[in-house]
GROMACS .gro file of C-alpha atoms in nm:
model
  174
    1MET     CA    1  -3.279  -4.149   6.685
    2PRO     CA    2  -3.267  -3.944   6.375
    3SER     CA    3  -3.595  -3.693   6.362
    4ALA     CA    4  -3.860  -3.711   6.117
    5ALA     CA    5  -3.914  -3.467   5.863
    6PRO     CA    6  -4.206  -3.215   5.899
    7GLU     CA    7  -4.471  -3.290   5.702
    8GLU     CA    8  -4.505  -3.074   5.445
    9VAL     CA    9  -4.799  -2.807   5.423
   10PHE     CA   10  -5.000  -2.811   5.081
   11SER     CA   11  -5.258  -2.519   5.017
   12ALA     CA   12  -5.620  -2.656   4.975
   13ALA     CA   13  -5.597  -2.585   4.599
   14GLU     CA   14  -5.289  -2.832   4.572
   15LEU     CA   15  -5.500  -3.070   4.793
   16ASP     CA   16  -5.814  -3.010   4.580
   17VAL     CA   17  -5.599  -3.053   4.238
   18ALA     CA   18  -5.412  -3.404   4.406
   19ASP     CA   19  -5.751  -3.553   4.488
   20GLU     CA   20  -5.905  -3.514   4.147
   21LEU     CA   21  -5.544  -3.664   3.999
   22GLY     CA   22  -5.661  -3.930   4.269
   23VAL     CA   23  -5.967  -3.983   4.107
   24GLN     CA   24  -5.855  -3.976   3.768
   25LEU     CA   25  -5.613  -4.215   3.821
   26VAL     CA   26  -5.810  -4.474   3.959
   27ARG     CA   27  -6.084  -4.451   3.682
   28PHE     CA   28  -5.766  -4.487   3.450
   29MET     CA   29  -5.630  -4.804   3.636
   30ARG     CA   30  -6.016  -4.934   3.634
   31LEU     CA   31  -6.039  -4.890   3.242
   32ILE     CA   32  -5.683  -5.047   3.162
   33THR     CA   33  -5.776  -5.302   3.371
   34LYS     CA   34  -6.092  -5.366   3.197
   35SER     CA   35  -5.950  -5.354   2.849
   36LYS     CA   36  -5.705  -5.599   2.989
   37SER     CA   37  -5.887  -5.801   3.087
   38GLN     CA   38  -6.113  -5.798   2.756
   39VAL     CA   39  -5.768  -5.893   2.571
   40ALA     CA   40  -5.714  -6.177   2.787
   41ALA     CA   41  -6.085  -6.301   2.745
   42ALA     CA   42  -6.014  -6.298   2.366
   43GLY     CA   43  -5.627  -6.461   2.435
   44PRO     CA   44  -5.601  -6.782   2.263
   45ASP     CA   45  -5.283  -6.882   2.390
   46GLY     CA   46  -5.368  -6.955   2.785
   47ILE     CA   47  -5.101  -6.730   2.882
   48GLU     CA   48  -5.215  -6.525   3.206
   49ARG     CA   49  -5.180  -6.131   3.104
   50ALA     CA   50  -4.999  -6.070   3.385
   51ALA     CA   51  -4.718  -6.332   3.309
   52TYR     CA   52  -4.630  -6.083   3.001
   53ALA     CA   53  -4.525  -5.850   3.268
   54ILE     CA   54  -4.237  -6.077   3.326
   55LEU     CA   55  -4.138  -6.102   2.947
   56PHE     CA   56  -4.147  -5.715   2.926
   57HIS     CA   57  -3.931  -5.668   3.230
   58LEU     CA   58  -3.717  -5.962   3.092
   59ILE     CA   59  -3.676  -5.795   2.728
   60HIS     CA   60  -3.609  -5.476   2.842
   61GLU     CA   61  -3.376  -5.537   3.163
   62GLY     CA   62  -3.207  -5.901   3.085
   63PRO     CA   63  -3.204  -6.226   3.207
   64GLN     CA   64  -3.281  -6.223   3.594
   65ARG     CA   65  -3.379  -6.483   3.869
   66THR     CA   66  -3.728  -6.544   3.991
   67SER     CA   67  -3.623  -6.360   4.315
   68ARG     CA   68  -3.537  -6.042   4.137
   69LEU     CA   69  -3.842  -6.037   3.889
   70ALA     CA   70  -4.043  -6.100   4.256
   71GLU     CA   71  -3.882  -5.799   4.389
   72ALA     CA   72  -3.894  -5.600   4.072
   73LEU     CA   73  -4.236  -5.682   3.980
   74HIS     CA   74  -4.371  -5.649   4.331
   75ALA     CA   75  -4.504  -6.019   4.363
   76GLU     CA   76  -4.432  -6.318   4.535
   77ILE     CA   77  -4.195  -6.554   4.392
   78SER     CA   78  -4.461  -6.835   4.422
   79THR     CA   79  -4.650  -6.607   4.159
   80ILE     CA   80  -4.348  -6.545   3.956
   81SER     CA   81  -4.262  -6.888   3.949
   82ARG     CA   82  -4.586  -7.048   3.827
   83GLN     CA   83  -4.620  -6.749   3.586
   84SER     CA   84  -4.245  -6.798   3.428
   85SER     CA   85  -4.337  -7.164   3.429
   86SER     CA   86  -4.593  -7.097   3.152
   87LEU     CA   87  -4.369  -6.857   3.000
   88VAL     CA   88  -4.102  -7.126   2.935
   89GLN     CA   89  -4.405  -7.438   2.859
   90HIS     CA   90  -4.523  -7.182   2.542
   91GLY     CA   91  -4.118  -7.141   2.455
   92LEU     CA   92  -4.132  -6.730   2.493
   93VAL     CA   93  -3.865  -6.793   2.807
   94GLU     CA   94  -3.584  -7.010   2.887
   95ARG     CA   95  -3.419  -7.083   3.172
   96GLN     CA   96  -3.025  -7.048   3.145
   97ALA     CA   97  -2.702  -7.105   3.390
   98ASP     CA   98  -2.653  -6.842   3.604
   99PRO     CA   99  -2.284  -6.724   3.519
  100GLU     CA  100  -2.216  -6.553   3.888
  101ASP     CA  101  -2.373  -6.889   3.981
  102GLY     CA  102  -2.404  -7.218   3.843
  103ARG     CA  103  -2.663  -7.371   4.120
  104ALA     CA  104  -2.919  -7.064   4.000
  105CYS     CA  105  -3.113  -6.991   3.662
  106LEU     CA  106  -3.181  -6.674   3.525
  107LEU     CA  107  -3.463  -6.667   3.317
  108ALA     CA  108  -3.416  -6.482   2.930
  109PRO     CA  109  -3.653  -6.403   2.626
  110THR     CA  110  -3.664  -6.661   2.363
  111THR     CA  111  -3.682  -6.547   2.030
  112GLU     CA  112  -4.036  -6.617   1.994
  113GLY     CA  113  -4.064  -6.452   2.328
  114LEU     CA  114  -3.946  -6.134   2.134
  115ARG     CA  115  -4.149  -6.208   1.888
  116VAL     CA  116  -4.472  -6.255   2.081
  117PHE     CA  117  -4.378  -5.914   2.272
  118GLU     CA  118  -4.349  -5.720   1.950
  119GLU     CA  119  -4.648  -5.824   1.807
  120ASN     CA  120  -4.827  -5.735   2.147
  121ARG     CA  121  -4.672  -5.425   2.142
  122LYS     CA  122  -4.760  -5.350   1.811
  123GLN     CA  123  -5.157  -5.467   1.903
  124ARG     CA  124  -5.087  -5.193   2.166
  125ASN     CA  125  -4.965  -4.922   2.005
  126LYS     CA  126  -5.306  -4.984   1.725
  127TRP     CA  127  -5.527  -4.956   2.027
  128LEU     CA  128  -5.330  -4.642   2.171
  129ALA     CA  129  -5.347  -4.492   1.871
  130ALA     CA  130  -5.681  -4.507   1.787
  131VAL     CA  131  -5.792  -4.379   2.142
  132LEU     CA  132  -5.593  -4.112   2.061
  133ALA     CA  133  -5.698  -4.051   1.668
  134ASP     CA  134  -5.921  -3.753   1.732
  135TRP     CA  135  -5.657  -3.554   1.945
  136PRO     CA  136  -5.415  -3.253   1.810
  137GLU     CA  137  -5.058  -3.366   1.797
  138LYS     CA  138  -4.970  -3.108   2.064
  139ASP     CA  139  -5.150  -3.275   2.302
  140ARG     CA  140  -5.080  -3.647   2.215
  141GLN     CA  141  -4.670  -3.504   2.301
  142SER     CA  142  -4.797  -3.287   2.567
  143LEU     CA  143  -4.937  -3.621   2.745
  144ASN     CA  144  -4.613  -3.809   2.719
  145GLU     CA  145  -4.407  -3.577   2.831
  146LEU     CA  146  -4.656  -3.508   3.132
  147LEU     CA  147  -4.711  -3.865   3.211
  148ASP     CA  148  -4.316  -3.913   3.162
  149ARG     CA  149  -4.295  -3.576   3.451
  150LEU     CA  150  -4.553  -3.742   3.695
  151ASN     CA  151  -4.414  -4.134   3.687
  152THR     CA  152  -4.045  -3.965   3.742
  153GLY     CA  153  -4.216  -3.786   4.032
  154ILE     CA  154  -4.408  -4.094   4.143
  155GLU     CA  155  -4.026  -4.323   4.132
  156THR     CA  156  -3.849  -4.044   4.328
  157ASN     CA  157  -4.148  -4.027   4.604
  158ILE     CA  158  -4.264  -4.352   4.669
  159PRO     CA  159  -4.400  -4.352   5.032
  160LYS     CA  160  -4.168  -4.588   5.268
  161VAL     CA  161  -4.382  -4.806   5.447
  162ALA     CA  162  -4.352  -4.761   5.820
  163ASP     CA  163  -4.172  -5.008   6.042
  164PRO     CA  164  -4.425  -5.166   6.284
  165MET     CA  165  -4.184  -5.192   6.537
  166SER     CA  166  -4.096  -4.839   6.533
  167ALA     CA  167  -4.453  -4.762   6.568
  168GLN     CA  168  -4.495  -4.973   6.885
  169GLY     CA  169  -4.160  -4.792   7.032
  170LYS     CA  170  -4.329  -4.423   6.980
  171GLY     CA  171  -4.662  -4.529   7.186
  172ALA     CA  172  -4.406  -4.637   7.444
  173ASP     CA  173  -4.211  -4.361   7.494
  174ALA     CA  174  -4.543  -4.127   7.463
   0.00000   0.00000   0.00000
């Protein structure tokens, strides 16, 4: 059995900075959720805001099976099926035969889906421009660079979920 890597040791100052970042990230997520719910409350299209994540993913990653979307969006297949059905009913997404397996289908954005996505993107960009309107250009650029660095760091350091069976085995050996 491979041995576990030694736990990294961080200084109190590093942990304090990480704690403050954690507080700010939680605050940020709450504010984003609040602003999304405000947009959703005003939206007349009847589409769940979460369904737009499917449309976004399809536009950026290409046609996908429901199972792959669920994996990529960390959601249950039943949730993705329900949300994608709504997108299909509204003409934003279409089902296509999977060229690798004719029994399966892929979800793909329609021309209307692309139009709606771009409209939502323009609205988001106007809102963010208003949020940053009084920031100096250098600060806006720094924010983008630092967020990119943070996102890259998170992508490369996603915590591994412990296997409950291996945890039980460790208890028996101790």
